[in-house]
């Protein structure tokens, strides 16, 4: 007999189904996803890496205002989207471009925020992806509300709510877990622990045995996974989503990964961490290990490679073509959509700006 | 008397260093202020020089940072905390409004809180949403808070030193677009204290009232107006609370016309307060209603649109042109 506490606590080791050498391992609770799923996942990983590379290049060329890369975290990105159904919701942060694109949102619309032509570029209802949240952890309570509404409406929606390791220190993270637990809301809280919050290492955020342990105080079951093992992540997140969907209430999953690059292009990681800390993580690259495994299983034939390359090439071209030209921005947009009906004051201010610009042009 | 050419960021760093040297109860903490030296490098080198106990990173929680500062200040320390960006101070709003601002009053003067909340603020740096808010009006509206905004390198140094020495909590608004502007300064030279505005330029025709990031823009506008034959006085408030009615009103009475220039949205803001109180005091000296050039009443725009929001030279000069000169 297991105690309630034991049911709430995560595994003693992060769940890992394929190790960094590409070797598969049996797990008492989780099974390797099917070959098809792993092959699809591989294609998404290759595409995700290319999005990060291309966005990195575009920010260097001044086409994006800023880019927080998920390089090295692509397995988390891809898994968080792949385990969802069409009717489910995703609540992403600024770092989750790849997850959002994986969910099927247009890449240019996804990068609107980081390009700087508007705050959020896509229609959240379209693919059921909330606007990316920059104020840390604040989106997590929204996720609870969306999940609770779905339950009240009799829908079997699951909400995937993403945050980083640093964000777990914010009060909102704790309120969201507790609310979700009390309302038994079908939310999967997915922490990408990449060991850093800008310059601050995990040890300064928490001395808990793991971030997944934070669930127990709220009665939320926690689990942890190797964040660079797509197979393990798909299994763990898939299980969490299924449990939440079946009425099991909120679930907390921590993926242990690593932020291989600086926080954003504007950051200088050399100021706070030695290069030799990064090197072993490059060995644990999520793409490399899945590739090795698929090769060994003879699942990576030319057709799959070509499919992956095509997906990557297409998304890169789309980003280049879409982001190289200066975006069309309309100053009148500044006054639109603040209220369902524009206030007289805003109309006046919009007119002021229009006159000013007309005079400048004249 | 040694003149050095430094940026506002360096002056703030020097102020923290000198304050920490002269008083060992001064502590500096927040997000990324340790090894990284702050995302704007304002705390660069402080941990190396003073140790982890004096300048340190906290867990990522602004409410916790400000709340802990309250306790530290209650128990003999002089905490200086950094909110990484204006909009990331909002999680601490409850602590600031309900505790920081009220502690002295609630305790009948028994508990004062000598603490400083440093807040890189305002726009003009191409930041994405939540990185460019002008949030000073929230704090200025809260009785019990002292609110300061330097516009020059010398003031950044002096006002931060004085804020740290101040017996009451100070919200210290740092205009981030001025962080990198360099000036030749003598840091040993004493500058006026908190609560004092300064006339940066004298001119008989009208007064521009500005603070923080709009002071250099107002000075530029005065330059342009001069070329067009209008002499403008420029008042740099430096301190929003307490407000220097005397200096501001004297300038307005001398010139009879005024324009307030602020980056924040105008509605229910510091700029509207300035117009109200100056009008109340100087009505009979005014030749025209006081005009305002402020941000529109909209969320701070994305980088590609921010130029429309920021008060610029042309808008200021236009507003001056509108001050009913035909009647005089
Ligand atoms: C409320 C709030 N405070 C501060 C920030 C500034 N900030 C942006 S990202 C970041 C670090 C976040 O770290 P983590 O949650 O681990 O996510 P990661 O960036 O590593 O993906 C900080 C401090 C913010 N965006 N929101
Ligand atoms: Mg992190």
XYZ file of C-alpha atoms and ligand atoms in Angstrom:
717
model
C 0.000 0.000 0.000
C 1.321 3.387 -0.907
C 0.522 6.391 1.223
C -1.090 9.545 -0.159
C 2.236 11.275 0.259
C 3.986 8.653 -1.825
C 1.432 9.062 -4.572
C 2.072 12.776 -4.653
C 5.864 12.586 -4.683
C 7.877 12.379 -7.899
C 10.117 9.457 -8.822
C 13.458 9.457 -7.051
C 15.239 9.954 -10.386
C 13.992 11.941 -13.394
C 12.198 9.592 -15.776
C 14.484 8.723 -18.680
C 13.535 6.255 -21.381
C 16.398 6.920 -23.795
C 19.745 7.921 -22.310
C 22.252 10.353 -23.722
C 23.971 7.609 -25.697
C 20.705 6.723 -27.381
C 20.242 3.543 -25.351
C 16.633 2.727 -24.344
C 15.803 1.802 -20.742
C 12.779 0.089 -19.266
C 10.826 1.996 -16.648
C 8.400 0.508 -14.133
C 5.748 3.177 -14.791
C 6.330 4.557 -18.291
C 6.572 2.951 -21.697
C 8.446 4.086 -24.757
C 6.158 5.906 -27.218
C 5.411 4.156 -30.504
C 7.863 4.329 -33.391
C 5.584 6.612 -35.367
C 5.313 9.049 -32.517
C 9.070 9.085 -32.040
C 9.672 9.658 -35.735
C 7.135 12.507 -35.774
C 8.819 13.880 -32.687
C 12.190 13.688 -34.379
C 10.910 15.751 -37.293
C 9.519 18.336 -34.869
C 12.843 18.484 -33.006
C 14.787 19.146 -36.184
C 12.279 21.812 -37.120
C 12.426 23.295 -33.611
C 16.206 23.512 -33.656
C 16.038 25.251 -37.018
C 13.550 27.776 -35.659
C 15.969 28.587 -32.851
C 18.930 28.860 -35.226
C 17.045 30.986 -37.721
C 15.615 33.273 -35.055
C 19.121 33.648 -33.622
C 20.388 34.714 -37.043
C 17.482 37.108 -37.516
C 18.092 38.798 -34.181
C 21.738 39.305 -35.131
C 20.531 40.921 -38.351
C 18.285 43.233 -36.397
C 15.069 41.636 -37.631
C 13.895 40.703 -34.129
C 14.004 42.957 -31.071
C 15.117 40.093 -28.859
C 15.113 36.289 -28.893
C 15.060 34.016 -25.845
C 16.195 30.742 -27.388
C 15.091 27.284 -26.346
C 18.200 25.729 -27.900
C 18.798 22.477 -26.009
C 15.247 22.541 -24.631
C 13.555 21.528 -27.865
C 12.460 18.162 -26.473
C 10.442 19.980 -23.782
C 9.051 22.370 -26.354
C 7.970 19.706 -28.778
C 6.626 17.306 -26.140
C 4.497 19.980 -24.472
C 2.611 20.480 -27.733
C 2.587 16.918 -29.047
C 0.725 15.506 -26.060
C -2.201 17.884 -26.547
C -5.368 17.401 -28.562
C -6.891 20.082 -30.744
C -9.333 21.191 -28.075
C -6.697 21.516 -25.366
C -5.010 24.764 -24.385
C -1.373 25.813 -24.183
C -0.178 28.656 -21.921
C 3.341 29.560 -23.051
C 6.032 32.049 -22.003
C 8.443 34.204 -24.009
C 10.815 31.226 -24.340
C 8.282 28.863 -25.878
C 8.292 29.899 -29.551
C 9.026 26.343 -30.656
C 6.212 24.860 -28.610
C 3.763 27.373 -30.060
C 4.854 26.689 -33.638
C 4.705 22.961 -32.934
C 1.116 23.488 -31.907
C 0.447 24.803 -35.391
C 0.535 28.560 -34.900
C 1.992 30.520 -37.805
C 5.693 31.181 -37.058
C 5.588 34.800 -38.163
C 2.549 35.478 -36.003
C 4.325 33.704 -33.158
C 7.347 35.992 -33.471
C 5.328 39.217 -33.662
C 5.999 39.866 -29.970
C 9.753 39.447 -30.344
C 9.898 41.290 -33.645
C 8.150 44.177 -31.965
C 5.349 45.057 -34.353
C 2.658 44.100 -31.836
C 2.395 42.489 -28.406
C 0.811 39.217 -29.430
C 0.532 38.260 -33.061
C -1.773 35.277 -33.212
C -5.408 34.628 -32.416
C -5.367 32.700 -29.117
C -8.663 30.974 -29.941
C -7.416 29.678 -33.246
C -5.042 26.986 -32.001
C -5.986 27.518 -28.345
C -2.692 29.083 -27.397
C -2.774 31.894 -24.843
C -0.638 34.983 -25.507
C 2.964 34.430 -24.461
C 3.410 35.682 -20.934
C 6.429 37.718 -19.930
C 5.381 38.629 -16.362
C 6.589 35.420 -14.773
C 4.080 32.852 -13.518
C 1.135 35.208 -13.965
C -0.279 33.057 -16.779
C -0.602 30.025 -14.510
C -3.711 31.219 -12.717
C -5.262 32.032 -16.105
C -4.615 28.433 -17.083
C -6.531 27.317 -14.006
C -9.452 29.534 -14.966
C -9.579 28.209 -18.506
C -9.457 24.644 -17.215
C -12.153 25.294 -14.631
C -14.399 26.904 -17.239
C -13.959 23.867 -19.467
C -15.069 21.630 -16.626
C -18.078 23.820 -15.894
C -18.974 23.606 -19.578
C -18.693 19.842 -19.517
C -15.693 19.689 -21.866
C -12.772 17.335 -21.388
C -10.152 19.984 -22.172
C -6.707 19.811 -20.610
C -4.589 22.926 -20.133
C -0.815 22.764 -20.470
C 0.738 25.611 -18.482
C 4.420 26.300 -19.025
C 6.891 28.097 -16.796
C 10.576 28.145 -15.952
C 12.466 27.180 -12.800
C 12.834 30.806 -11.743
C 9.119 31.440 -12.089
C 8.374 28.812 -9.432
C 9.581 31.328 -6.851
C 6.824 33.789 -7.703
C 3.757 33.806 -5.499
C 1.519 33.266 -8.524
C 3.032 29.840 -9.138
C 1.943 28.713 -5.683
C -1.482 30.280 -5.925
C -2.045 28.581 -9.256
C -1.123 25.132 -7.919
C -3.361 25.581 -4.923
C -6.306 26.920 -6.921
C -5.975 24.132 -9.446
C -5.917 21.571 -6.643
C -8.864 23.027 -4.746
C -10.956 23.286 -7.921
C -9.639 19.981 -9.218
C -8.849 21.729 -12.491
C -7.375 19.719 -15.375
C -4.091 21.631 -15.660
C -0.690 20.141 -16.334
C 1.900 22.524 -14.892
C 5.067 21.919 -16.838
C 8.271 23.438 -15.467
C 11.224 23.603 -17.797
C 14.017 23.672 -15.275
C 16.943 24.884 -17.369
C 18.968 25.588 -14.202
C 18.984 29.337 -14.691
C 16.798 32.360 -14.299
C 18.895 34.803 -16.314
C 22.062 34.643 -14.158
C 20.592 33.098 -11.050
C 21.217 29.371 -10.663
C 18.584 26.973 -9.422
C 20.265 26.707 -6.008
C 19.215 30.321 -5.345
C 15.586 29.618 -6.250
C 14.912 26.617 -4.132
C 16.488 24.096 -1.797
C 13.625 21.637 -2.240
C 14.731 18.142 -3.332
C 13.274 18.970 -6.756
C 10.787 21.447 -8.194
C 8.389 18.558 -8.749
C 8.300 18.171 -4.959
C 6.503 21.505 -4.767
C 3.249 19.799 -5.661
C 2.868 17.830 -2.455
C 2.113 20.827 -0.263
C -0.903 21.555 -2.437
C -1.980 17.977 -2.925
C -0.840 18.011 -6.564
C 1.038 14.933 -7.773
C 4.520 15.749 -9.054
C 6.729 13.946 -11.524
C 10.113 14.672 -12.998
C 11.650 13.782 -16.281
C 14.911 14.106 -18.130
C 14.224 17.266 -20.113
C 16.445 16.223 -22.990
C 14.781 12.868 -23.576
C 11.843 13.343 -25.885
C 10.667 9.761 -25.346
C 10.549 10.131 -21.573
C 8.879 13.535 -21.804
C 6.201 12.283 -24.153
C 5.508 9.399 -21.785
C 5.410 11.500 -18.618
C 3.499 14.448 -20.073
C 1.186 12.118 -21.965
C 0.400 10.324 -18.733
C -0.156 13.604 -16.875
C -2.496 14.877 -19.601
C -4.434 11.600 -19.594
C -4.795 11.704 -15.813
C -5.957 15.306 -15.845
C -8.400 14.544 -18.646
C -9.784 11.556 -16.783
C -10.675 13.739 -13.813
C -7.472 13.227 -11.832
C -7.033 16.943 -11.179
C -3.916 19.035 -11.752
C -0.514 17.478 -12.343
C 2.957 18.948 -11.936
C 5.839 17.886 -14.164
C 9.398 19.153 -13.924
C 11.750 18.577 -16.823
C 15.401 18.840 -15.999
C 17.162 20.474 -18.914
C 19.683 23.216 -19.469
C 19.738 26.640 -21.047
C 22.625 26.087 -23.429
C 22.692 29.671 -24.701
C 22.538 32.991 -22.877
C 19.160 34.111 -21.468
C 18.593 36.145 -24.639
C 20.873 37.645 -27.258
C 21.169 40.680 -24.954
C 22.653 38.608 -22.137
C 26.304 37.707 -21.507
C 26.406 34.315 -19.807
C 30.203 34.462 -19.453
C 29.653 36.856 -16.563
C 28.062 34.207 -14.372
C 28.837 30.710 -15.566
C 31.942 28.904 -16.774
C 31.981 27.429 -20.288
C 32.972 24.026 -18.941
C 29.600 23.836 -17.243
C 27.923 23.978 -20.645
C 30.052 21.330 -22.372
C 28.532 18.209 -20.749
C 25.069 19.475 -21.623
C 25.986 19.597 -25.279
C 26.643 15.871 -24.962
C 23.108 15.460 -23.650
C 21.604 17.181 -26.659
C 18.003 16.074 -27.164
C 18.322 15.675 -30.926
C 21.535 13.693 -30.888
C 20.247 11.022 -28.540
C 16.980 10.483 -30.360
C 18.852 10.365 -33.641
C 21.231 7.713 -32.294
C 18.350 5.664 -30.960
C 16.354 5.887 -34.200
C 19.442 4.947 -36.218
C 20.050 1.907 -34.054
C 16.429 0.870 -34.472
C 16.760 1.458 -38.218
C 13.913 3.960 -38.085
C 15.857 6.835 -39.531
C 15.801 6.112 -43.228
C 16.365 8.625 -45.991
C 12.666 9.359 -46.247
C 12.463 10.447 -42.605
C 15.605 12.535 -42.881
C 14.260 14.173 -46.008
C 10.952 14.859 -44.279
C 12.740 16.466 -41.331
C 14.994 18.512 -43.555
C 12.057 19.689 -45.617
C 10.095 20.767 -42.539
C 13.137 22.612 -41.211
C 13.900 24.260 -44.525
C 10.322 25.364 -44.977
C 10.022 26.940 -41.551
C 13.400 28.682 -41.951
C 12.373 30.071 -45.328
C 9.088 31.194 -43.887
C 10.883 33.031 -41.101
C 13.383 34.658 -43.431
C 10.783 35.696 -45.995
C 8.351 36.867 -43.362
C 10.759 38.699 -41.096
C 13.292 40.246 -43.463
C 10.992 42.986 -44.777
C 10.133 45.810 -42.380
C 6.685 45.047 -40.999
C 3.803 47.262 -41.954
C 2.729 49.053 -38.833
C -0.175 51.430 -38.568
C -0.003 54.060 -35.822
C -3.810 54.061 -35.701
C -3.564 50.578 -34.196
C -2.246 52.164 -31.028
C -5.731 53.351 -30.146
C -7.661 50.346 -31.350
C -8.791 47.485 -29.155
C -8.261 49.109 -25.786
C -11.957 48.928 -25.142
C -14.675 47.160 -27.035
C -15.784 50.638 -27.975
C -13.240 53.415 -28.353
C -13.593 56.131 -25.732
C -14.066 59.732 -26.868
C -10.683 60.564 -25.343
C -8.923 57.907 -27.388
C -10.677 59.005 -30.547
C -9.425 62.521 -29.895
C -5.880 61.296 -29.318
C -5.981 59.159 -32.454
C -7.055 62.241 -34.405
C -4.251 64.249 -32.866
C -1.685 61.716 -34.035
C -3.261 61.464 -37.481
C -3.095 65.258 -37.911
C 0.441 65.357 -36.657
C 1.561 62.691 -39.128
C -0.335 64.382 -41.959
C 1.428 67.657 -41.193
C 4.788 65.903 -41.126
C 4.109 64.423 -44.507
C 3.009 67.717 -45.995
C 36.916 68.580 -7.844
C 37.999 65.794 -10.069
C 35.909 65.769 -13.179
C 35.167 62.398 -14.720
C 33.237 61.488 -17.826
C 30.836 58.751 -16.818
C 27.428 57.419 -17.710
C 24.350 57.511 -15.506
C 24.707 53.748 -15.020
C 28.251 54.226 -13.752
C 27.186 57.094 -11.491
C 24.473 54.943 -9.925
C 26.986 52.145 -9.465
C 29.397 54.575 -7.807
C 26.637 55.881 -5.541
C 25.843 52.358 -4.367
C 29.530 51.589 -3.865
C 30.144 54.759 -1.870
C 27.004 54.259 0.205
C 27.983 50.686 0.997
C 31.480 51.809 1.918
C 30.308 54.543 4.245
C 27.552 52.556 5.961
C 27.773 48.840 6.488
C 24.054 48.499 7.093
C 23.414 49.307 3.417
C 22.426 46.119 1.593
C 21.731 45.725 -2.112
C 19.596 42.864 -3.369
C 17.191 41.726 -6.048
C 17.168 39.685 -9.249
C 20.477 39.206 -11.090
C 22.205 41.947 -9.086
C 25.012 39.658 -7.862
C 27.376 37.937 -10.288
C 25.719 39.508 -13.321
C 25.763 42.996 -11.838
C 22.137 43.622 -12.796
C 20.707 43.479 -16.305
C 21.742 47.136 -16.658
C 25.012 46.592 -14.735
C 24.059 49.105 -12.055
C 25.327 46.745 -9.338
C 28.396 45.658 -11.285
C 31.218 44.510 -9.031
C 29.408 45.121 -5.734
C 29.265 41.466 -4.710
C 32.960 41.074 -5.541
C 33.833 44.135 -3.479
C 31.485 43.798 -0.517
C 30.688 40.111 -0.412
C 27.570 37.993 -0.736
C 26.069 39.306 2.507
C 25.992 42.870 1.228
C 24.958 42.488 -2.414
C 23.024 39.387 -3.344
C 20.573 37.659 -5.629
C 17.264 36.566 -4.186
C 14.763 33.997 -5.366
C 12.692 35.387 -8.218
C 9.835 37.095 -6.388
C 9.393 40.846 -6.220
C 6.849 40.761 -3.429
C 9.328 38.741 -1.403
C 12.145 41.151 -2.196
C 10.239 44.218 -1.031
C 8.646 42.400 1.899
C 12.025 41.214 3.143
C 13.384 44.732 2.731
C 10.655 45.972 5.069
C 11.782 43.529 7.727
C 15.441 44.348 7.229
C 14.693 48.060 7.522
C 12.723 47.398 10.710
C 15.772 45.738 12.145
C 18.614 48.142 11.601
C 19.474 47.729 7.921
C 19.230 50.106 4.976
C 18.081 47.899 2.147
C 18.283 48.994 -1.465
C 16.329 46.705 -3.762
C 16.128 46.552 -7.517
C 12.920 45.820 -9.399
C 14.418 44.555 -12.661
C 12.039 46.562 -14.854
C 9.175 48.966 -14.074
C 6.411 46.457 -14.849
C 8.045 43.742 -12.793
C 7.553 45.881 -9.731
C 3.827 45.147 -9.875
C 4.014 41.839 -8.002
C 5.430 43.946 -5.137
C 2.674 46.540 -5.345
C 0.823 45.257 -2.316
C 3.967 45.366 -0.166
C 4.782 48.855 -1.408
C 1.306 50.325 -0.985
C 0.107 48.501 2.113
C 3.328 48.298 4.092
C 6.265 50.306 2.762
C 4.181 53.457 2.370
C 2.198 53.153 5.597
C 4.525 51.755 8.229
C 5.544 55.074 9.782
C 1.979 56.335 9.897
C 0.465 53.101 11.222
C 2.969 52.947 14.051
C 2.586 56.610 15.055
C 6.115 57.315 13.885
C 7.711 54.487 15.839
C 8.782 52.451 12.815
C 10.367 54.247 9.901
C 11.582 52.372 6.867
C 14.852 53.716 5.485
C 14.798 51.751 2.257
C 15.140 52.423 -1.450
C 13.261 50.685 -4.235
C 15.272 51.190 -7.412
C 13.169 50.980 -10.509
C 14.601 51.151 -14.036
C 11.672 52.761 -15.825
C 10.131 54.280 -18.948
C 10.741 53.638 -22.612
C 12.771 54.623 -25.599
C 14.933 51.508 -25.580
C 12.977 49.317 -27.997
C 11.849 46.995 -25.237
C 9.005 44.540 -25.727
C 5.862 44.747 -23.595
C 6.215 45.094 -19.805
C 9.713 46.579 -20.123
C 8.928 50.260 -20.695
C 6.177 51.331 -18.318
C 6.136 54.753 -16.744
C 4.725 53.684 -13.413
C 5.638 56.726 -11.325
C 2.060 57.927 -10.964
C 1.039 54.812 -9.014
C 3.732 55.498 -6.465
C 3.296 59.272 -6.430
C -0.405 58.708 -5.733
C 0.428 56.618 -2.678
C 0.812 58.761 0.463
C 3.920 57.840 2.405
C 6.194 57.219 -0.549
C 8.922 59.577 -1.624
C 9.384 59.425 -5.387
C 12.522 60.613 -7.105
C 13.596 60.630 -10.773
C 17.048 61.843 -11.796
C 17.671 63.180 -15.288
C 21.381 63.919 -15.172
C 24.482 61.909 -14.322
C 25.320 64.126 -11.360
C 21.777 63.867 -10.009
C 21.755 60.107 -10.413
C 24.698 59.971 -8.044
C 23.554 62.602 -5.564
C 19.903 61.640 -5.421
C 20.684 57.959 -4.933
C 23.121 58.765 -2.122
C 20.509 61.000 -0.511
C 17.769 58.433 -1.048
C 19.818 55.808 0.766
C 20.459 58.219 3.637
C 16.799 59.285 3.709
C 14.818 58.229 6.789
C 11.783 57.230 4.719
C 11.216 54.805 1.862
C 12.136 56.179 -1.547
C 10.950 54.871 -4.901
C 13.883 55.709 -7.114
C 12.855 55.869 -10.759
C 15.819 55.416 -13.109
C 15.092 56.534 -16.701
C 16.659 53.608 -18.488
C 17.096 55.340 -21.813
C 19.484 57.754 -20.070
C 21.597 54.994 -18.498
C 24.271 55.192 -21.166
C 24.393 58.951 -21.688
C 27.779 60.247 -20.540
C 28.494 63.562 -18.903
C 31.522 65.241 -17.425
C 30.786 65.421 -13.688
C 32.347 66.074 -10.330
C 30.749 63.613 -7.956
C 32.102 65.363 -4.885
C 30.122 68.493 -5.743
C 26.995 68.751 -3.629
C 23.694 68.951 -5.489
C 20.320 70.003 -4.120
C 18.527 67.334 -2.137
C 15.294 65.405 -2.389
C 12.313 67.751 -2.672
C 14.115 70.377 -4.714
C 13.533 71.107 -8.379
C 16.212 72.775 -10.466
C 15.983 75.261 -13.305
C 18.111 73.795 -16.089
C 17.671 76.655 -18.517
C 16.358 80.180 -18.132
C 14.044 81.809 -20.642
C 11.419 84.515 -20.292
C 8.663 83.297 -22.611
C 7.391 79.979 -21.266
C 8.337 77.177 -18.871
C 8.768 73.509 -19.683
C 8.292 71.292 -16.638
C 9.863 67.853 -16.987
C 11.348 65.028 -14.944
C 13.377 61.906 -15.614
C 13.531 60.860 -19.270
C 11.827 63.965 -20.665
C 14.299 66.499 -19.264
C 16.838 66.136 -22.107
C 13.976 66.257 -24.649
C 12.643 69.450 -23.057
C 16.117 70.999 -23.201
C 16.396 70.084 -26.847
C 12.991 71.594 -27.509
C 14.079 74.783 -25.741
C 17.073 74.906 -28.067
C 14.791 74.611 -31.107
C 12.353 77.196 -29.733
C 15.230 79.597 -29.130
C 16.232 79.295 -32.764
C 12.641 80.211 -33.590
C 12.771 83.214 -31.279
C 11.132 81.896 -28.090
C 13.097 81.678 -24.876
C 12.056 78.817 -22.631
C 12.767 78.000 -19.029
C 13.232 74.307 -18.331
C 12.511 73.014 -14.832
C 13.773 69.558 -13.891
C 11.606 68.328 -11.016
C 14.107 65.692 -9.788
C 11.738 64.888 -6.962
C 8.099 64.114 -7.730
C 7.225 63.624 -4.059
C 7.839 65.871 -2.213
C 6.924 68.339 -4.931
C 8.817 71.624 -5.134
C 5.890 74.004 -5.595
C 8.107 76.983 -4.931
C 10.608 76.511 -7.744
C 8.002 75.383 -10.249
C 5.533 78.154 -9.476
C 8.206 80.819 -9.449
C 9.216 79.800 -12.970
C 5.635 79.721 -14.186
C 4.901 83.126 -12.659
C 7.965 84.558 -14.343
C 6.989 83.229 -17.747
C 3.183 83.181 -17.572
C 2.992 80.108 -19.750
C 3.871 76.469 -19.195
C 3.963 73.027 -20.760
C 4.387 69.846 -18.731
C 6.336 67.116 -20.499
C 6.074 63.530 -19.269
C 6.368 60.124 -20.870
C 3.582 58.507 -18.826
C 0.005 58.472 -20.096
C -1.563 61.778 -19.205
C -4.849 60.709 -17.638
C -4.832 60.839 -13.812
C -1.062 61.144 -13.739
C 1.830 63.111 -12.276
C 1.468 65.505 -15.203
C -2.187 66.164 -14.434
C -1.278 66.784 -10.797
C 1.315 69.325 -11.873
C -1.181 71.191 -14.051
C -3.746 71.202 -11.266
C -1.486 72.456 -8.528
C 0.289 75.035 -10.664
C -3.028 76.350 -11.940
C -4.361 76.571 -8.389
C -1.360 78.577 -7.324
C -0.516 80.647 -10.388
C -3.875 81.234 -12.061
C -3.535 84.989 -12.159
C -0.063 84.822 -13.663
C -1.116 82.557 -16.491
C -1.576 83.942 -19.977
C -2.801 80.600 -21.299
C -3.969 77.273 -19.919
C -1.053 74.991 -19.084
C -0.537 72.427 -21.811
C 0.706 68.872 -21.471
C 2.777 66.738 -23.789
C 2.499 63.198 -22.466
C 2.224 59.653 -23.658
C -1.182 58.768 -25.086
C -3.611 56.915 -22.811
C -2.604 53.537 -24.189
C -0.463 50.605 -23.056
C 3.177 51.274 -23.894
C 3.502 50.366 -27.589
C 5.652 47.636 -29.111
C 9.140 48.687 -30.298
C 8.117 49.404 -33.886
C 5.488 51.905 -32.725
C 7.060 53.471 -29.652
C 8.250 56.574 -31.458
C 4.630 57.735 -31.689
C 4.199 57.506 -27.944
C 7.297 59.328 -26.763
C 7.049 63.098 -26.276
C 9.394 64.511 -28.889
C 10.818 67.919 -29.666
C 8.214 68.724 -32.330
C 5.288 67.948 -30.085
C 6.731 70.108 -27.339
C 7.429 73.021 -29.655
C 3.922 72.683 -31.119
C 2.441 72.801 -27.624
C 4.448 75.910 -26.851
C 3.221 77.481 -30.103
C -0.300 76.823 -28.889
C -0.001 78.916 -25.724
C -2.193 81.761 -27.024
C 0.590 84.087 -28.051
C -1.763 86.149 -30.170
C -3.316 87.540 -26.957
C -0.094 88.887 -25.527
C 7.432 39.227 -12.673
C 8.683 39.250 -13.452
N 9.845 39.550 -12.839
C 10.992 39.620 -13.540
C 11.013 39.374 -14.873
C 12.302 39.513 -15.678
N 12.746 38.199 -16.161
C 12.432 37.779 -17.399
S 12.893 36.201 -17.634
C 13.549 36.071 -16.104
C 14.130 34.768 -15.663
C 13.123 33.688 -15.694
O 13.707 32.475 -15.408
P 12.928 31.111 -15.558
O 11.582 31.209 -14.938
O 13.818 30.046 -15.068
O 12.690 30.965 -17.124
P 13.762 30.886 -18.305
O 14.007 32.296 -18.753
O 14.978 30.219 -17.789
O 13.095 30.113 -19.368
C 13.408 37.267 -15.414
C 13.913 37.519 -14.064
C 9.781 39.056 -15.486
N 9.704 38.791 -16.797
N 8.647 38.991 -14.765
Mg 15.158 28.901 -16.157
